[in-house]
């Protein structure tokens, strides 16, 4: 991949990663609830989901999903349903105080196991049809037919994961700085309802995504 092509893709990846989407909301939610360290498992899941989407788009399966109304509708429905599910679960989660005398982050004592945090991140990205649409629309613009495909996909994958990991850690860190404001049950309840509502709203919005919407949408 030529340096100018890589630079252009780096900029595109940064802009898309910064744009708030379901992954960013999840990273902020877990960062606020569990702190940055525990949110790393969530971010690792998000990146695994991104890699799957890259492989799907790179292998041409993404084009099939875009072309097939049924396949696209299945992915869209599953993705929307999952975001609504985890949003509703957070909305209804306990607002009881869990910070202990050692100053642990709010809700950290009752934090989801690392495996479930990873799975939440993975399913959030891998079931997002907007991510697939974006990759299918964008990848061809940065891939040269005269160069080895696998090497270009490797560079794109490493760039995407590095940029998105950095941005998601930034979102989680920014959210974790607000933990000092969440020292009472009412504040925790508001936090749960805010992020739960946002996740449900993003999930509901996926039902309106059409196959032709291939512009640069937040992943």
mmCIF file of C-alpha atoms in Angstrom:
data_model
loop_
_atom_site.group_PDB
_atom_site.id
_atom_site.type_symbol
_atom_site.label_atom_id
_atom_site.label_comp_id
_atom_site.label_asym_id
_atom_site.label_seq_id
_atom_site.Cartn_x
_atom_site.Cartn_y
_atom_site.Cartn_z
ATOM 1 C CA UNK A 1 0.000 0.000 0.000
ATOM 2 C CA UNK A 2 1.391 3.385 -1.035
ATOM 3 C CA UNK A 3 2.120 5.787 1.807
ATOM 4 C CA UNK A 4 -0.340 8.407 0.551
ATOM 5 C CA UNK A 5 -3.088 5.763 0.338
ATOM 6 C CA UNK A 6 -2.331 4.579 3.863
ATOM 7 C CA UNK A 7 -2.350 8.150 5.158
ATOM 8 C CA UNK A 8 -5.756 8.735 3.603
ATOM 9 C CA UNK A 9 -7.105 5.538 5.153
ATOM 10 C CA UNK A 10 -5.596 6.463 8.530
ATOM 11 C CA UNK A 11 -7.450 9.777 8.452
ATOM 12 C CA UNK A 12 -10.702 8.088 7.387
ATOM 13 C CA UNK A 13 -10.354 5.518 10.183
ATOM 14 C CA UNK A 14 -9.738 8.251 12.750
ATOM 15 C CA UNK A 15 -12.771 10.266 11.674
ATOM 16 C CA UNK A 16 -15.045 7.226 11.709
ATOM 17 C CA UNK A 17 -13.737 6.011 15.082
ATOM 18 C CA UNK A 18 -14.279 9.425 16.674
ATOM 19 C CA UNK A 19 -17.848 9.609 15.357
ATOM 20 C CA UNK A 20 -20.051 8.378 18.239
ATOM 21 C CA UNK A 21 -21.670 5.030 17.470
ATOM 22 C CA UNK A 22 -22.784 1.939 19.364
ATOM 23 C CA UNK A 23 -19.164 0.930 20.092
ATOM 24 C CA UNK A 24 -18.325 4.340 21.541
ATOM 25 C CA UNK A 25 -21.459 4.334 23.678
ATOM 26 C CA UNK A 26 -20.625 0.874 25.020
ATOM 27 C CA UNK A 27 -17.016 1.899 25.768
ATOM 28 C CA UNK A 28 -18.196 4.998 27.634
ATOM 29 C CA UNK A 29 -20.835 3.036 29.521
ATOM 30 C CA UNK A 30 -18.378 0.390 30.709
ATOM 31 C CA UNK A 31 -15.691 3.011 31.361
ATOM 32 C CA UNK A 32 -18.056 4.907 33.612
ATOM 33 C CA UNK A 33 -19.307 1.777 35.379
ATOM 34 C CA UNK A 34 -16.116 -0.273 35.703
ATOM 35 C CA UNK A 35 -13.146 2.007 34.992
ATOM 36 C CA UNK A 36 -10.678 1.889 32.113
ATOM 37 C CA UNK A 37 -8.838 -1.265 33.202
ATOM 38 C CA UNK A 38 -11.929 -3.465 33.227
ATOM 39 C CA UNK A 39 -13.200 -1.861 30.019
ATOM 40 C CA UNK A 40 -10.166 -3.192 28.132
ATOM 41 C CA UNK A 41 -11.961 -6.524 27.757
ATOM 42 C CA UNK A 42 -14.916 -4.691 26.188
ATOM 43 C CA UNK A 43 -12.610 -2.821 23.815
ATOM 44 C CA UNK A 44 -10.854 -6.078 22.880
ATOM 45 C CA UNK A 45 -14.252 -7.489 21.943
ATOM 46 C CA UNK A 46 -15.030 -4.416 19.854
ATOM 47 C CA UNK A 47 -11.763 -4.848 17.956
ATOM 48 C CA UNK A 48 -12.382 -8.554 17.382
ATOM 49 C CA UNK A 49 -15.735 -7.645 15.891
ATOM 50 C CA UNK A 50 -14.048 -5.067 13.649
ATOM 51 C CA UNK A 51 -11.577 -7.683 12.420
ATOM 52 C CA UNK A 52 -14.417 -10.040 11.549
ATOM 53 C CA UNK A 53 -16.147 -7.282 9.592
ATOM 54 C CA UNK A 54 -12.895 -6.546 7.760
ATOM 55 C CA UNK A 55 -12.469 -10.203 6.843
ATOM 56 C CA UNK A 56 -16.101 -10.445 5.757
ATOM 57 C CA UNK A 57 -15.805 -7.355 3.567
ATOM 58 C CA UNK A 58 -12.386 -8.362 2.255
ATOM 59 C CA UNK A 59 -13.581 -11.852 1.359
ATOM 60 C CA UNK A 60 -16.471 -10.475 -0.627
ATOM 61 C CA UNK A 61 -19.119 -11.799 1.748
ATOM 62 C CA UNK A 62 -19.949 -8.226 2.668
ATOM 63 C CA UNK A 63 -20.932 -7.567 -0.927
ATOM 64 C CA UNK A 64 -23.319 -10.519 -0.703
ATOM 65 C CA UNK A 65 -24.917 -9.059 2.419
ATOM 66 C CA UNK A 66 -25.329 -5.724 0.670
ATOM 67 C CA UNK A 67 -26.829 -7.395 -2.419
ATOM 68 C CA UNK A 68 -29.137 -9.810 -0.565
ATOM 69 C CA UNK A 69 -32.164 -8.224 1.064
ATOM 70 C CA UNK A 70 -32.787 -11.294 3.250
ATOM 71 C CA UNK A 71 -29.186 -11.657 4.474
ATOM 72 C CA UNK A 72 -28.922 -7.951 5.194
ATOM 73 C CA UNK A 73 -32.266 -7.912 7.025
ATOM 74 C CA UNK A 74 -31.203 -10.840 9.220
ATOM 75 C CA UNK A 75 -27.926 -9.164 10.231
ATOM 76 C CA UNK A 76 -29.682 -5.843 10.770
ATOM 77 C CA UNK A 77 -32.431 -7.356 12.928
ATOM 78 C CA UNK A 78 -30.009 -9.358 15.067
ATOM 79 C CA UNK A 79 -27.778 -6.337 15.582
ATOM 80 C CA UNK A 80 -30.671 -4.039 16.463
ATOM 81 C CA UNK A 81 -32.220 -6.598 18.821
ATOM 82 C CA UNK A 82 -28.927 -7.136 20.642
ATOM 83 C CA UNK A 83 -28.310 -3.426 21.215
ATOM 84 C CA UNK A 84 -31.856 -2.966 22.472
ATOM 85 C CA UNK A 85 -31.408 -5.970 24.774
ATOM 86 C CA UNK A 86 -28.188 -4.746 26.407
ATOM 87 C CA UNK A 87 -29.615 -1.210 26.575
ATOM 88 C CA UNK A 88 -32.725 -2.460 28.366
ATOM 89 C CA UNK A 89 -30.604 -4.580 30.705
ATOM 90 C CA UNK A 90 -28.552 -1.513 31.650
ATOM 91 C CA UNK A 91 -31.673 0.636 32.010
ATOM 92 C CA UNK A 92 -33.063 -1.841 34.536
ATOM 93 C CA UNK A 93 -29.767 -2.543 36.334
ATOM 94 C CA UNK A 94 -29.493 -1.887 40.047
ATOM 95 C CA UNK A 95 -28.714 1.621 41.217
ATOM 96 C CA UNK A 96 -27.400 0.386 44.549
ATOM 97 C CA UNK A 97 -24.049 1.811 45.591
ATOM 98 C CA UNK A 98 -21.169 -0.593 45.054
ATOM 99 C CA UNK A 99 -18.135 1.642 45.540
ATOM 100 C CA UNK A 100 -16.231 0.501 48.592
ATOM 101 C CA UNK A 101 -14.058 2.293 51.082
ATOM 102 C CA UNK A 102 -11.005 1.720 48.892
ATOM 103 C CA UNK A 103 -12.432 4.050 46.278
ATOM 104 C CA UNK A 104 -13.300 1.471 43.620
ATOM 105 C CA UNK A 105 -15.258 2.753 40.615
ATOM 106 C CA UNK A 106 -19.023 2.775 40.908
ATOM 107 C CA UNK A 107 -20.511 -0.648 40.061
ATOM 108 C CA UNK A 108 -17.004 -2.212 39.892
ATOM 109 C CA UNK A 109 -17.771 -4.802 42.566
ATOM 110 C CA UNK A 110 -20.671 -6.120 40.472
ATOM 111 C CA UNK A 111 -18.825 -5.791 37.167
ATOM 112 C CA UNK A 112 -19.618 -8.268 34.438
ATOM 113 C CA UNK A 113 -17.008 -11.034 34.072
ATOM 114 C CA UNK A 114 -14.295 -10.229 31.542
ATOM 115 C CA UNK A 115 -15.658 -12.829 29.140
ATOM 116 C CA UNK A 116 -19.082 -11.237 29.101
ATOM 117 C CA UNK A 117 -17.596 -7.769 28.650
ATOM 118 C CA UNK A 118 -15.582 -9.078 25.684
ATOM 119 C CA UNK A 119 -18.682 -10.744 24.225
ATOM 120 C CA UNK A 120 -20.720 -7.556 24.594
ATOM 121 C CA UNK A 121 -18.092 -5.634 22.628
ATOM 122 C CA UNK A 122 -17.732 -8.352 19.995
ATOM 123 C CA UNK A 123 -21.466 -8.727 19.352
ATOM 124 C CA UNK A 124 -21.984 -4.967 19.316
ATOM 125 C CA UNK A 125 -19.591 -4.530 16.387
ATOM 126 C CA UNK A 126 -19.946 -7.806 14.506
ATOM 127 C CA UNK A 127 -23.746 -7.521 14.335
ATOM 128 C CA UNK A 128 -23.723 -3.894 13.201
ATOM 129 C CA UNK A 129 -24.785 -3.752 9.520
ATOM 130 C CA UNK A 130 -23.611 -0.150 9.262
ATOM 131 C CA UNK A 131 -20.068 -1.347 9.919
ATOM 132 C CA UNK A 132 -20.341 -3.890 7.110
ATOM 133 C CA UNK A 133 -21.796 -1.296 4.747
ATOM 134 C CA UNK A 134 -18.975 1.097 5.580
ATOM 135 C CA UNK A 135 -16.251 -1.480 4.982
ATOM 136 C CA UNK A 136 -17.779 -2.701 1.722
ATOM 137 C CA UNK A 137 -18.092 0.880 0.487
ATOM 138 C CA UNK A 138 -14.697 2.121 1.681
ATOM 139 C CA UNK A 139 -12.268 -0.795 1.259
ATOM 140 C CA UNK A 140 -12.276 -0.835 -2.571
ATOM 141 C CA UNK A 141 -11.201 2.811 -2.579
ATOM 142 C CA UNK A 142 -7.963 1.964 -0.749
ATOM 143 C CA UNK A 143 -7.088 -1.389 -2.313
ATOM 144 C CA UNK A 144 -4.889 -1.523 -5.394
ATOM 145 C CA UNK A 145 -5.460 -4.502 -7.755
ATOM 146 C CA UNK A 146 -1.764 -4.421 -8.671
ATOM 147 C CA UNK A 147 -0.619 -5.211 -5.116
ATOM 148 C CA UNK A 148 -1.104 -8.373 -3.001
ATOM 149 C CA UNK A 149 -4.609 -8.295 -1.500
ATOM 150 C CA UNK A 150 -3.709 -10.088 1.744
ATOM 151 C CA UNK A 151 -0.902 -7.645 2.519
ATOM 152 C CA UNK A 152 -3.135 -4.635 1.947
ATOM 153 C CA UNK A 153 -5.881 -6.146 4.127
ATOM 154 C CA UNK A 154 -3.310 -6.783 6.856
ATOM 155 C CA UNK A 155 -2.172 -3.147 6.810
ATOM 156 C CA UNK A 156 -5.793 -1.958 6.824
ATOM 157 C CA UNK A 157 -6.688 -4.294 9.694
ATOM 158 C CA UNK A 158 -3.736 -3.227 11.844
ATOM 159 C CA UNK A 159 -4.464 0.439 11.160
ATOM 160 C CA UNK A 160 -8.168 0.103 11.912
ATOM 161 C CA UNK A 161 -7.664 -1.802 15.159
ATOM 162 C CA UNK A 162 -4.893 0.513 16.379
ATOM 163 C CA UNK A 163 -6.908 3.665 15.695
ATOM 164 C CA UNK A 164 -10.186 2.332 17.065
ATOM 165 C CA UNK A 165 -8.527 0.905 20.191
ATOM 166 C CA UNK A 166 -6.935 4.264 20.921
ATOM 167 C CA UNK A 167 -10.188 6.154 20.427
ATOM 168 C CA UNK A 168 -12.266 3.670 22.468
ATOM 169 C CA UNK A 169 -9.748 3.882 25.315
ATOM 170 C CA UNK A 170 -10.086 7.642 25.095
ATOM 171 C CA UNK A 171 -13.860 7.425 25.379
ATOM 172 C CA UNK A 172 -13.598 4.998 28.300
ATOM 173 C CA UNK A 173 -11.028 7.196 30.073
ATOM 174 C CA UNK A 174 -13.117 10.339 29.596
ATOM 175 C CA UNK A 175 -16.189 8.589 30.981
ATOM 176 C CA UNK A 176 -14.240 7.141 33.929
ATOM 177 C CA UNK A 177 -13.252 10.668 34.999
ATOM 178 C CA UNK A 178 -16.904 11.270 35.825
ATOM 179 C CA UNK A 179 -16.945 8.534 38.467
ATOM 180 C CA UNK A 180 -16.338 11.059 41.227
ATOM 181 C CA UNK A 181 -19.742 12.557 40.413
ATOM 182 C CA UNK A 182 -21.473 9.186 40.825
ATOM 183 C CA UNK A 183 -21.339 8.668 44.555
ATOM 184 C CA UNK A 184 -25.051 8.182 45.193
ATOM 185 C CA UNK A 185 -27.738 5.794 44.027
ATOM 186 C CA UNK A 186 -29.679 8.457 42.122
ATOM 187 C CA UNK A 187 -26.638 9.414 40.038
ATOM 188 C CA UNK A 188 -25.926 5.764 39.215
ATOM 189 C CA UNK A 189 -29.559 5.269 38.230
ATOM 190 C CA UNK A 190 -29.371 8.280 35.891
ATOM 191 C CA UNK A 191 -26.145 6.930 34.375
ATOM 192 C CA UNK A 192 -27.693 3.524 33.739
ATOM 193 C CA UNK A 193 -30.764 5.056 32.137
ATOM 194 C CA UNK A 194 -28.741 7.492 30.028
ATOM 195 C CA UNK A 195 -26.451 4.877 28.469
ATOM 196 C CA UNK A 196 -29.176 2.247 28.395
ATOM 197 C CA UNK A 197 -31.436 4.665 26.557
ATOM 198 C CA UNK A 198 -28.681 5.599 24.104
ATOM 199 C CA UNK A 199 -27.950 1.937 23.315
ATOM 200 C CA UNK A 200 -31.644 1.234 22.764
ATOM 201 C CA UNK A 201 -31.938 4.324 20.546
ATOM 202 C CA UNK A 202 -28.969 3.228 18.411
ATOM 203 C CA UNK A 203 -30.444 -0.259 18.176
ATOM 204 C CA UNK A 204 -33.830 1.092 17.121
ATOM 205 C CA UNK A 205 -32.094 3.275 14.541
ATOM 206 C CA UNK A 206 -30.575 0.204 12.885
ATOM 207 C CA UNK A 207 -34.044 -0.894 11.801
ATOM 208 C CA UNK A 208 -34.083 2.110 9.470
ATOM 209 C CA UNK A 209 -30.697 1.390 7.848
ATOM 210 C CA UNK A 210 -31.073 0.577 4.160
ATOM 211 C CA UNK A 211 -28.722 -1.411 1.939
ATOM 212 C CA UNK A 212 -28.010 1.681 -0.157
ATOM 213 C CA UNK A 213 -26.678 3.655 2.811
ATOM 214 C CA UNK A 214 -22.982 3.066 2.134
ATOM 215 C CA UNK A 215 -21.678 6.475 3.088
ATOM 216 C CA UNK A 216 -19.232 6.840 5.947
ATOM 217 C CA UNK A 217 -21.458 6.095 8.917
ATOM 218 C CA UNK A 218 -20.247 5.776 12.532
ATOM 219 C CA UNK A 219 -19.356 2.176 13.352
#
